[in-house]
Amino acid sequence: MEKRQYLEAGEIVNTHGIRGEVQIVPWADDAAFLRKFKTFYIDNKPVRVERSIVHKKRLVAKFEGVEDINAAMPLKGKVVFIDRADAKLPKGRFFIQDILGAKVVNEAGDIIGELTDVMDLPGGQVYQIQGETEHLIPAVPEFILNVDVDGGVITVRLIEGM
């Protein structure tokens, strides 16, 4: 599976104050992850981050060249991307985009299907696998035995009713 250079990281949902700051809802584990980035990409153009803070689970960011609320308003609804090369993930962590489309097999190596979605639910993440039938598998070590991101294979343990 080919890994994309630019990854969707969040959406600008509103302005913040009158000095050109915007609120970004992160599509990451938390907004603090996005604070590490000095450049975002919006509409395929680099946008330099002057400063940012985490406020109520959102990232509040001030972009270079966006000086007031009037300049910030057109950014509302835009998707914010990051460059994969700028991201430093801890060992064993990966981007969800890198496993979508992965082949899913059981412990015996039998193909179950393909990972089509990762849902964020109140109880945690759930992998949606489409094969002959659809399977919803909680993303916990008891069921997700191995994720080979580079090989594009996820090994799972199924129990009756999954």
mmCIF file of C-alpha atoms in Angstrom, residues 36-154:
data_model
loop_
_atom_site.group_PDB
_atom_site.id
_atom_site.type_symbol
_atom_site.label_atom_id
_atom_site.label_comp_id
_atom_site.label_asym_id
_atom_site.label_seq_id
_atom_site.Cartn_x
_atom_site.Cartn_y
_atom_site.Cartn_z
ATOM 1 C CA LYS A 36 4.417 19.946 17.082
ATOM 2 C CA PHE A 37 3.930 21.125 13.493
ATOM 3 C CA LYS A 38 5.291 24.460 12.271
ATOM 4 C CA THR A 39 3.648 24.134 8.848
ATOM 5 C CA PHE A 40 0.220 22.926 7.812
ATOM 6 C CA TYR A 41 -1.056 22.533 4.262
ATOM 7 C CA ILE A 42 -4.389 24.021 3.252
ATOM 8 C CA ASP A 43 -5.619 23.792 -0.342
ATOM 9 C CA ASN A 44 -2.229 22.301 -1.319
ATOM 10 C CA LYS A 45 -0.360 25.367 -0.042
ATOM 11 C CA PRO A 46 1.977 25.534 2.959
ATOM 12 C CA VAL A 47 0.747 27.723 5.806
ATOM 13 C CA ARG A 48 3.219 28.624 8.555
ATOM 14 C CA VAL A 49 1.974 28.385 12.149
ATOM 15 C CA GLU A 50 3.042 31.408 14.221
ATOM 16 C CA ARG A 51 1.672 30.044 17.488
ATOM 17 C CA SER A 52 -0.825 27.508 18.772
ATOM 18 C CA ILE A 53 -2.441 26.314 21.994
ATOM 19 C CA VAL A 54 -4.779 23.502 22.967
ATOM 20 C CA HIS A 55 -8.149 24.795 24.136
ATOM 21 C CA LYS A 56 -11.118 22.515 24.913
ATOM 22 C CA LYS A 57 -9.714 19.571 22.908
ATOM 23 C CA ARG A 58 -9.170 21.798 19.871
ATOM 24 C CA LEU A 59 -6.078 23.436 18.485
ATOM 25 C CA VAL A 60 -6.255 27.215 18.352
ATOM 26 C CA ALA A 61 -3.725 28.345 15.741
ATOM 27 C CA LYS A 62 -2.487 31.662 14.402
ATOM 28 C CA PHE A 63 -1.241 31.424 10.814
ATOM 29 C CA GLU A 64 1.309 33.713 9.238
ATOM 30 C CA GLY A 65 -0.432 36.309 7.075
ATOM 31 C CA VAL A 66 -3.833 35.862 8.720
ATOM 32 C CA GLU A 67 -4.046 39.040 10.766
ATOM 33 C CA ASP A 68 -7.719 39.443 11.649
ATOM 34 C CA ILE A 69 -11.083 37.712 11.787
ATOM 35 C CA ASN A 70 -11.908 38.795 8.216
ATOM 36 C CA ALA A 71 -8.823 36.960 6.909
ATOM 37 C CA ALA A 72 -9.611 33.906 9.078
ATOM 38 C CA MET A 73 -13.279 33.492 8.066
ATOM 39 C CA PRO A 74 -12.579 32.033 4.580
ATOM 40 C CA LEU A 75 -10.553 29.242 6.242
ATOM 41 C CA LYS A 76 -13.620 27.908 8.055
ATOM 42 C CA GLY A 77 -14.477 24.406 6.786
ATOM 43 C CA LYS A 78 -11.024 23.813 5.260
ATOM 44 C CA VAL A 79 -9.181 20.549 5.891
ATOM 45 C CA VAL A 80 -5.719 20.889 7.412
ATOM 46 C CA PHE A 81 -2.999 18.514 6.196
ATOM 47 C CA ILE A 82 0.412 17.648 7.641
ATOM 48 C CA ASP A 83 3.512 16.400 5.864
ATOM 49 C CA ARG A 84 4.319 12.818 6.854
ATOM 50 C CA ALA A 85 8.034 13.716 6.926
ATOM 51 C CA ASP A 86 7.346 16.195 9.760
ATOM 52 C CA ALA A 87 5.522 13.622 11.900
ATOM 53 C CA LYS A 88 7.433 11.694 14.539
ATOM 54 C CA LEU A 89 5.318 8.804 15.801
ATOM 55 C CA PRO A 90 6.266 6.667 18.803
ATOM 56 C CA LYS A 91 7.356 3.118 18.045
ATOM 57 C CA GLY A 92 4.385 0.883 17.324
ATOM 58 C CA ARG A 93 2.074 3.765 16.360
ATOM 59 C CA PHE A 94 0.799 4.437 12.845
ATOM 60 C CA PHE A 95 -1.586 6.632 10.913
ATOM 61 C CA ILE A 96 -5.037 5.142 10.365
ATOM 62 C CA GLN A 97 -4.834 6.210 6.710
ATOM 63 C CA ASP A 98 -1.897 3.811 6.342
ATOM 64 C CA ILE A 99 -3.966 0.742 7.246
ATOM 65 C CA LEU A 100 -7.212 1.477 5.423
ATOM 66 C CA GLY A 101 -7.506 -1.077 2.649
ATOM 67 C CA ALA A 102 -5.276 -3.570 4.471
ATOM 68 C CA LYS A 103 -5.994 -7.277 4.091
ATOM 69 C CA VAL A 104 -7.410 -8.763 7.300
ATOM 70 C CA VAL A 105 -6.651 -12.384 8.184
ATOM 71 C CA ASN A 106 -7.440 -14.636 11.136
ATOM 72 C CA GLU A 107 -4.877 -16.490 13.251
ATOM 73 C CA ALA A 108 -4.791 -19.353 10.741
ATOM 74 C CA GLY A 109 -4.041 -16.947 7.878
ATOM 75 C CA ASP A 110 -7.495 -17.214 6.286
ATOM 76 C CA ILE A 111 -8.600 -13.987 4.599
ATOM 77 C CA ILE A 112 -11.534 -12.344 6.360
ATOM 78 C CA GLY A 113 -11.738 -9.209 4.242
ATOM 79 C CA GLU A 114 -10.415 -5.696 3.951
ATOM 80 C CA LEU A 115 -10.278 -2.908 6.528
ATOM 81 C CA THR A 116 -12.719 -0.290 5.248
ATOM 82 C CA ASP A 117 -13.059 2.055 8.226
ATOM 83 C CA VAL A 118 -11.850 2.757 11.745
ATOM 84 C CA MET A 119 -14.681 4.157 13.825
ATOM 85 C CA ASP A 120 -14.077 6.288 16.908
ATOM 86 C CA LEU A 121 -16.817 5.306 19.338
ATOM 87 C CA PRO A 122 -17.252 6.219 23.016
ATOM 88 C CA GLY A 123 -15.886 2.814 24.072
ATOM 89 C CA GLY A 124 -12.853 3.069 21.798
ATOM 90 C CA GLN A 125 -11.934 2.406 18.196
ATOM 91 C CA VAL A 126 -13.649 -0.311 16.184
ATOM 92 C CA TYR A 127 -12.284 -1.765 12.926
ATOM 93 C CA GLN A 128 -14.848 -2.301 10.181
ATOM 94 C CA ILE A 129 -13.889 -5.213 7.939
ATOM 95 C CA GLN A 130 -15.738 -6.004 4.731
ATOM 96 C CA GLY A 131 -15.523 -9.498 3.314
ATOM 97 C CA GLU A 132 -18.224 -12.041 2.562
ATOM 98 C CA THR A 133 -19.847 -10.558 5.646
ATOM 99 C CA GLU A 134 -19.119 -7.400 7.581
ATOM 100 C CA HIS A 135 -17.193 -7.664 10.851
ATOM 101 C CA LEU A 136 -16.879 -5.012 13.557
ATOM 102 C CA ILE A 137 -13.864 -5.708 15.734
ATOM 103 C CA PRO A 138 -12.836 -3.666 18.785
ATOM 104 C CA ALA A 139 -9.307 -2.299 18.313
ATOM 105 C CA VAL A 140 -7.889 -3.909 21.454
ATOM 106 C CA PRO A 141 -4.981 -6.359 21.813
ATOM 107 C CA GLU A 142 -7.344 -9.262 22.599
ATOM 108 C CA PHE A 143 -8.717 -9.076 19.035
ATOM 109 C CA ILE A 144 -6.136 -7.160 16.985
ATOM 110 C CA LEU A 145 -3.125 -9.462 17.220
ATOM 111 C CA ASN A 146 -0.781 -7.787 14.734
ATOM 112 C CA VAL A 147 -0.783 -4.795 12.405
ATOM 113 C CA ASP A 148 1.835 -5.028 9.650
ATOM 114 C CA VAL A 149 1.592 -1.525 8.212
ATOM 115 C CA ASP A 150 4.316 -2.028 5.592
ATOM 116 C CA GLY A 151 2.944 -5.409 4.490
ATOM 117 C CA GLY A 152 -0.672 -4.249 4.509
ATOM 118 C CA VAL A 153 -1.902 -7.137 6.669
ATOM 119 C CA ILE A 154 -3.826 -7.117 9.948
#
